[in-house]
PDB file of C-alpha atoms in Angstrom:
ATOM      1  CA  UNK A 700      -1.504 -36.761 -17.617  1.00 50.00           C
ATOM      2  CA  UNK A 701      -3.248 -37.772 -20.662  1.00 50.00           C
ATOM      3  CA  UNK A 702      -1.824 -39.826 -23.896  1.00 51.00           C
ATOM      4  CA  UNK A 703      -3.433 -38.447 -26.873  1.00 50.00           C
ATOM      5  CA  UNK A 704      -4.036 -41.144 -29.782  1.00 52.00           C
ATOM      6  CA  UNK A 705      -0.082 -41.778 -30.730  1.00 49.00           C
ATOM      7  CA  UNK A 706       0.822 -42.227 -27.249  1.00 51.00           C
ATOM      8  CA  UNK A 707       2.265 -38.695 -26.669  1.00 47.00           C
ATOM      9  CA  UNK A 708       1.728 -37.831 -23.059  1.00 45.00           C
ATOM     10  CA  UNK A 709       0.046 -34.283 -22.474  1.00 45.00           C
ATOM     11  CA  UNK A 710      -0.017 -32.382 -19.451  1.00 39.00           C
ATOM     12  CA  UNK A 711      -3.619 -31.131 -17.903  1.00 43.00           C
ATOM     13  CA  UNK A 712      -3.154 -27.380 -17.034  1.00 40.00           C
ATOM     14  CA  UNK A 713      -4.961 -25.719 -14.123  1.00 42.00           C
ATOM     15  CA  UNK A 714      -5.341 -22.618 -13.305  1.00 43.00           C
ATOM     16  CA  UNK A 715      -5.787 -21.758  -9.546  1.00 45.00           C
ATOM     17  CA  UNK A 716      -7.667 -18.429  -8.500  1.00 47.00           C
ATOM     18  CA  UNK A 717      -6.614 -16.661  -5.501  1.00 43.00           C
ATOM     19  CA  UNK A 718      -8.768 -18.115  -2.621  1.00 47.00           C
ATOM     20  CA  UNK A 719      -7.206 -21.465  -3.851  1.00 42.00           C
ATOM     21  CA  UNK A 720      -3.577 -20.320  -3.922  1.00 43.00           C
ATOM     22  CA  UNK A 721      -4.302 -18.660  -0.418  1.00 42.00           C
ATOM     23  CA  UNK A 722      -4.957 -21.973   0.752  1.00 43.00           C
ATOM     24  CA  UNK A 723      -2.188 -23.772  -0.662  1.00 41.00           C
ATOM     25  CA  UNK A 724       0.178 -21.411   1.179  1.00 38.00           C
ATOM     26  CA  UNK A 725      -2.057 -21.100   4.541  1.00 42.00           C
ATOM     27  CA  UNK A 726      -1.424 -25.166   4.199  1.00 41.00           C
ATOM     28  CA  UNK A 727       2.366 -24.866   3.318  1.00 40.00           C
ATOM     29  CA  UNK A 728       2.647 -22.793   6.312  1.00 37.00           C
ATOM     30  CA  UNK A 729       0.783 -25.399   8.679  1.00 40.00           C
ATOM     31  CA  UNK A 730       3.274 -27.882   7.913  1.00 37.00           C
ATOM     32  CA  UNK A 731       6.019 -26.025   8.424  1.00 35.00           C
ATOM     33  CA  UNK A 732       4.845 -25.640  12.222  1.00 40.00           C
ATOM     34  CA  UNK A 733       2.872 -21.772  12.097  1.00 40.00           C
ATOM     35  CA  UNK A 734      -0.826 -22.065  13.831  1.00 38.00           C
ATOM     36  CA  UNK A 735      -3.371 -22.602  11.718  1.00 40.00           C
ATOM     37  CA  UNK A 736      -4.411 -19.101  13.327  1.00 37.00           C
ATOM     38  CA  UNK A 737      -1.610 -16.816  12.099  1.00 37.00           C
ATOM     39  CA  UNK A 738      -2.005 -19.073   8.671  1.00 40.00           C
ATOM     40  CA  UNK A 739      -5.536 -18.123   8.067  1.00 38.00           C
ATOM     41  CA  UNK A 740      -4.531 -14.144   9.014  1.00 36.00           C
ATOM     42  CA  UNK A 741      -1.640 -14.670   6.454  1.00 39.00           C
ATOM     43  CA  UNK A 742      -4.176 -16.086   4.113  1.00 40.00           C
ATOM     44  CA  UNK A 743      -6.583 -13.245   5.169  1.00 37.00           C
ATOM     45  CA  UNK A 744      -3.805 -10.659   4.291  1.00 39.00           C
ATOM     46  CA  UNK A 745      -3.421 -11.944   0.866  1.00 41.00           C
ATOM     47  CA  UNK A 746      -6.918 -11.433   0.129  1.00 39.00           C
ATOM     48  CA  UNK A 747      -7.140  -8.260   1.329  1.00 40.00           C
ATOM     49  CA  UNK A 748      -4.610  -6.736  -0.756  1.00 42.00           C
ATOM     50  CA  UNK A 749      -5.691  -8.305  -3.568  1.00 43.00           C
ATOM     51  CA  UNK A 750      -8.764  -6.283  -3.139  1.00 43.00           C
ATOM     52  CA  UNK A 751      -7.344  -3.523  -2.313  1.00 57.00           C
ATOM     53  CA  UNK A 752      -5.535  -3.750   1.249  1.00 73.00           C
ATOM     54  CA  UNK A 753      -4.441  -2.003   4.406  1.00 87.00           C
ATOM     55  CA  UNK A 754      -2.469   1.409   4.486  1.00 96.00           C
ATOM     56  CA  UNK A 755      -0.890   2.090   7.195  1.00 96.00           C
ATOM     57  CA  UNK A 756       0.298   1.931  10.103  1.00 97.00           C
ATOM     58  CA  UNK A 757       4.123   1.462   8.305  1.00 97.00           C
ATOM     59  CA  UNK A 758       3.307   1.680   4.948  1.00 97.00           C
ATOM     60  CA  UNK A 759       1.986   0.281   1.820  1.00 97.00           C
ATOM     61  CA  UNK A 760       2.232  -2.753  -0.517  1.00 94.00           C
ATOM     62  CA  UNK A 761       5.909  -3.601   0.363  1.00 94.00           C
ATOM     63  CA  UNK A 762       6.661   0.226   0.772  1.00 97.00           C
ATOM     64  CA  UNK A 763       7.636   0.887   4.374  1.00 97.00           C
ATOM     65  CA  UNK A 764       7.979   4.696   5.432  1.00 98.00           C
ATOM     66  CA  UNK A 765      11.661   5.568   5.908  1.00 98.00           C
ATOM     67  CA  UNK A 766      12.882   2.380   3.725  1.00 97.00           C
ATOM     68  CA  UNK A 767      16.437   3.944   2.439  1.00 97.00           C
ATOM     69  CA  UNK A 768      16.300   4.640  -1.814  1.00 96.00           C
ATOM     70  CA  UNK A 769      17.881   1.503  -2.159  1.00 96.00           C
ATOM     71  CA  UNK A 770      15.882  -0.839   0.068  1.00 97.00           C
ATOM     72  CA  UNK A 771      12.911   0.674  -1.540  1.00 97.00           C
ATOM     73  CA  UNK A 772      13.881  -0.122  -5.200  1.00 96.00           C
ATOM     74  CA  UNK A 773      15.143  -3.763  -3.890  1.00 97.00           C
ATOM     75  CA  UNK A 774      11.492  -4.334  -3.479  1.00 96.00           C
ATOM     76  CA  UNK A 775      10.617  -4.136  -6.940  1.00 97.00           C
ATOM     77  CA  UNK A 776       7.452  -2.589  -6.625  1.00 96.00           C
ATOM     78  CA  UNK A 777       8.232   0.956  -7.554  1.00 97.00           C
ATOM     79  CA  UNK A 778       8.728   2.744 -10.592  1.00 96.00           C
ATOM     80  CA  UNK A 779      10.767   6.663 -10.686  1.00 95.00           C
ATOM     81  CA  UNK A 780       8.210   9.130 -11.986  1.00 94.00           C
ATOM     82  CA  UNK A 781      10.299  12.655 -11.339  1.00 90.00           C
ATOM     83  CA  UNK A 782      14.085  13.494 -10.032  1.00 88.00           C
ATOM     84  CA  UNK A 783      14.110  16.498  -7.513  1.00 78.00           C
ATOM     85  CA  UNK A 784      16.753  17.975  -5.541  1.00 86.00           C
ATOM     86  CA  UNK A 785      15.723  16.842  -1.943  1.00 93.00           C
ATOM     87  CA  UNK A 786      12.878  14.173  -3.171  1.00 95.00           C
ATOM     88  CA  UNK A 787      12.578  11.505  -5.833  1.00 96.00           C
ATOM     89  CA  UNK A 788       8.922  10.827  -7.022  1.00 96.00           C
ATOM     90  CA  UNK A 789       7.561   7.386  -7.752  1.00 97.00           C
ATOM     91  CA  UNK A 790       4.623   5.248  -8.161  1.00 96.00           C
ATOM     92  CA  UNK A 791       3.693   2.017  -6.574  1.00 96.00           C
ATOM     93  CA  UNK A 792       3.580  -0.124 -10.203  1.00 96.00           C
ATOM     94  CA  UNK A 793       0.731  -1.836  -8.929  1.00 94.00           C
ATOM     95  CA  UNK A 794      -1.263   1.791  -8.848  1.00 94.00           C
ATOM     96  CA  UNK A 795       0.458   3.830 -11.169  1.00 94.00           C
ATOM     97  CA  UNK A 796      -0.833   7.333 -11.349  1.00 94.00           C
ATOM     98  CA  UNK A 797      -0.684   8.748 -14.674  1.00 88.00           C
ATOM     99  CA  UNK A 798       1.221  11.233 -16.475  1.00 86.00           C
ATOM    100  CA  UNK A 799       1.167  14.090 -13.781  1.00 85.00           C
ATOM    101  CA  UNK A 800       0.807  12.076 -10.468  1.00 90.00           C
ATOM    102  CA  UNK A 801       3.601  10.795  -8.254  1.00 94.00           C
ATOM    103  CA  UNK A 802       2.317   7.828  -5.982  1.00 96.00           C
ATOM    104  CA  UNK A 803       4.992   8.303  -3.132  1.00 96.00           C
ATOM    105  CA  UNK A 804       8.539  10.591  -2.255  1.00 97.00           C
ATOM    106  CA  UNK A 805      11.617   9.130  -1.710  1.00 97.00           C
ATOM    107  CA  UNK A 806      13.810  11.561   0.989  1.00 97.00           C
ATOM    108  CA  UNK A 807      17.803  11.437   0.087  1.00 96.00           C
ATOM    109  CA  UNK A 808      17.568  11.994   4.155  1.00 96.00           C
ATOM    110  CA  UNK A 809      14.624  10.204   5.454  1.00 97.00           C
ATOM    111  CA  UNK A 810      13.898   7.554   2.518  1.00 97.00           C
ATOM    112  CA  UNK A 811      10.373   6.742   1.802  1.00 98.00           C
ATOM    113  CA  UNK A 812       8.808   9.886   3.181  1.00 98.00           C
ATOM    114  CA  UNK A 813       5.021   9.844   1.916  1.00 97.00           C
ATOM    115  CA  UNK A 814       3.105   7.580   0.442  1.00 98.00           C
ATOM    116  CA  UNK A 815      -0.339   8.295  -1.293  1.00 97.00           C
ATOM    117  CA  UNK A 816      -3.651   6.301  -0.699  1.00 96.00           C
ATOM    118  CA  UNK A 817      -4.134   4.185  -3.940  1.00 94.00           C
ATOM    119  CA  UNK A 818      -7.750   3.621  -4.832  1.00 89.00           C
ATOM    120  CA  UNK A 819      -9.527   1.027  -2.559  1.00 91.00           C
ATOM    121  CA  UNK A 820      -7.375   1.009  -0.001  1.00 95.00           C
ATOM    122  CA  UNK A 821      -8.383   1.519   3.900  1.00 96.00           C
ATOM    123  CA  UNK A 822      -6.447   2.747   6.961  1.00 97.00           C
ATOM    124  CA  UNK A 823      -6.996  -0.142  10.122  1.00 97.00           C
ATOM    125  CA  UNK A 824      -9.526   2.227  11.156  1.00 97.00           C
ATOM    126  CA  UNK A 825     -11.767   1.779   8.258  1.00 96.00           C
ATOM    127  CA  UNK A 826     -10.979   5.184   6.165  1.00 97.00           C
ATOM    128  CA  UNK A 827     -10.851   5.554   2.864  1.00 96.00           C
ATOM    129  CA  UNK A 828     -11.127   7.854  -0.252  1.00 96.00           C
ATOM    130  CA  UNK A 829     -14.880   8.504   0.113  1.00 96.00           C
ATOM    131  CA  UNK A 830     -15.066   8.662   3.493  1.00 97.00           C
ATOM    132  CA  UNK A 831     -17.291  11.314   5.277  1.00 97.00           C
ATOM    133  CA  UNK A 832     -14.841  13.953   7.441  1.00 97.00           C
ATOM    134  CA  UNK A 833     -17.502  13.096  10.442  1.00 97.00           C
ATOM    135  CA  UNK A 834     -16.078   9.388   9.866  1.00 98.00           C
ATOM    136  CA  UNK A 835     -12.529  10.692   9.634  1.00 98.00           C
ATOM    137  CA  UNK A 836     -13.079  12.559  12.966  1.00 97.00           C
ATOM    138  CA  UNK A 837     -14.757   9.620  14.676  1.00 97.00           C
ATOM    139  CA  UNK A 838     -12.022   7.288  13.512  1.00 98.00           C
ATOM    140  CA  UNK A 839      -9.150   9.858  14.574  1.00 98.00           C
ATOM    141  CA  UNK A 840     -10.460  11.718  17.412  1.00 97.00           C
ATOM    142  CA  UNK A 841      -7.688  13.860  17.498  1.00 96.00           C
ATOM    143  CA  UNK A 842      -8.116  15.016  14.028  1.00 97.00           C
ATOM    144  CA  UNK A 843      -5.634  18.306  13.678  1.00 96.00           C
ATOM    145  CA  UNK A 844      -7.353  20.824  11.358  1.00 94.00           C
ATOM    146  CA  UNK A 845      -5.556  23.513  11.984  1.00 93.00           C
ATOM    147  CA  UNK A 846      -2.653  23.540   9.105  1.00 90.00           C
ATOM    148  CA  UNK A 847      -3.623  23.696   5.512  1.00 90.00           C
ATOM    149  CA  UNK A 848      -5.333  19.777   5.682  1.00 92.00           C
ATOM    150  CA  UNK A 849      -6.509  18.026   8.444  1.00 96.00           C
ATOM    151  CA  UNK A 850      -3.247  15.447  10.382  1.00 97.00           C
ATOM    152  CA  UNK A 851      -3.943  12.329  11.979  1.00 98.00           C
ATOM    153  CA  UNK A 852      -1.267  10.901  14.230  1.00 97.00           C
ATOM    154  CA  UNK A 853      -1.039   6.947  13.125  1.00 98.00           C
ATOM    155  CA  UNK A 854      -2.263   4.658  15.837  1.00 97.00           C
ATOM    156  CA  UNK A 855       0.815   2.089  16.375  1.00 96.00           C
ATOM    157  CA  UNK A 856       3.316   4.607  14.533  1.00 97.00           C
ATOM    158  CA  UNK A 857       4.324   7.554  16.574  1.00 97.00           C
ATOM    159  CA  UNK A 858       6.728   8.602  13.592  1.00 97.00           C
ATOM    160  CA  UNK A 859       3.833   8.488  11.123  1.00 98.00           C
ATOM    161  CA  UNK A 860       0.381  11.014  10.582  1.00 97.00           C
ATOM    162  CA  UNK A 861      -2.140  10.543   7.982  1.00 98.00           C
ATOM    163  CA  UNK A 862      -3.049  13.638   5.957  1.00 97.00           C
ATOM    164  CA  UNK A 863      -6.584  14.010   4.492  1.00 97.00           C
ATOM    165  CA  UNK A 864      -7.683  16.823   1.623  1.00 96.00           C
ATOM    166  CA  UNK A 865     -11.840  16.781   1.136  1.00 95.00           C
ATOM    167  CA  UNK A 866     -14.079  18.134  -1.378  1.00 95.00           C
ATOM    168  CA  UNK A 867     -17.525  18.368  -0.298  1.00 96.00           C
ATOM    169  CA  UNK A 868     -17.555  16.652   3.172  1.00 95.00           C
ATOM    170  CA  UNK A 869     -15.456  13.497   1.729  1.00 97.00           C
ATOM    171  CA  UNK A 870     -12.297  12.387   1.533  1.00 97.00           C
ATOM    172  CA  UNK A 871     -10.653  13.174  -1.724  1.00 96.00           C
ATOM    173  CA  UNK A 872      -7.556  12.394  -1.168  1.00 96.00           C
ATOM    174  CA  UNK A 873      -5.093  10.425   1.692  1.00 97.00           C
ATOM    175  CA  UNK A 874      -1.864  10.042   2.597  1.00 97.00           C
ATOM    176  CA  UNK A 875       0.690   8.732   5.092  1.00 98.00           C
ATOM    177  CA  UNK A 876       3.689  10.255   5.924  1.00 98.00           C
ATOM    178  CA  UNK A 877       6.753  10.829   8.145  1.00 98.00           C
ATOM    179  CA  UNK A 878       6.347  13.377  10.625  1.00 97.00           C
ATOM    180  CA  UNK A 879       9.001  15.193  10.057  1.00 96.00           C
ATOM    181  CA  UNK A 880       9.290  14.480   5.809  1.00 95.00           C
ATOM    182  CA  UNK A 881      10.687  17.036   4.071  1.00 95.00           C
ATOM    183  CA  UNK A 882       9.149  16.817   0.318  1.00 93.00           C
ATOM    184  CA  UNK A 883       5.936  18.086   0.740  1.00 89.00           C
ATOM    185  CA  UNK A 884       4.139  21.152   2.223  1.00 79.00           C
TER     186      UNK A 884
END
């Protein structure tokens, strides 16, 4: 604190960026007993969903696959684009998707049935819109390309696939979904 010239005390504001608030929490965490290993992966999370994140192997920014309607809107973190008869459509408010997109489907059977890629974001494997198909097929060597778009079964999720649409060789397009979700084609 500061006193300014008639003694009124003033407060010093500072603004933290995120590799500083990363390591405020990774610290927090130490002292509440976690390893300093699982603190830095916690503080290695953080970063990378602020630059874009993971997708997959359960879901998305908060978003799990099959997360009832109500668990799903609990998190906060989704906005209702569309009603439909069988499906809801919504969008992740950190990616919204414009006027004619819907970022994920919400099942009145299943819940949180599909979820679409967001821009920057990566499967574990490393795939992403703008991926090559040849890296697609590498990364998911049982790459089903028999239905309308090539299926990826989810590594760590046997309830889950990964859906890919191309244009030109790359990855246009990405999704994860329940196996058995009943919004889409």
């Amino acid at each position: 604190m500061n006193n300014d010239h008639r003694g009124i005390r003033k407060h010093k504001v500072v603004r933290l960026g995120r590799p500083a608030i990363a390591a405020a929490l990774a610290a927090g965490i130490a002292l509440t007993g976690v390893t300093a290993a699982s603190a830095a992966a916690t503080s290695a999370d953080a970063a990378a969903n602020a630059a874009g994140g993971e997708f997959g192997p359960y879901g998305y920014g908060g978003v799990r696959l099959g997360m009832t309607l109500r668990q799903a809107e609990a998190t906060r973190k989704i906005a209702k684009k569309l009603d439909g008869g069988q499906c809801s459509g919504w969008d992740l408010k950190a990616h919204p998707t414009g006027r004619s997109g819907v970022g994920l489907y919400i099942s009145k059977d299943l819940g949180v049935a599909l979820i679409d890629a967001p821009k920057g974001v990566k499967t574990p494997e490393g795939i992403k819109v703008g991926s090559t198909m040849k890296q697609v097929k590498n990364a998911y060597p049982r790459l089903d390309t028999t239905g309308n778009y090539p299926v990826a079964a989810v590594p760590g999720n046997p309830k889950a696939l990964y859906y890919f649409l191309s244009n030109r060789g790359k990855v246009s397009e990405m999704g994860l979904a329940l196996k058995n979700q009943d919004c889409t084609n």
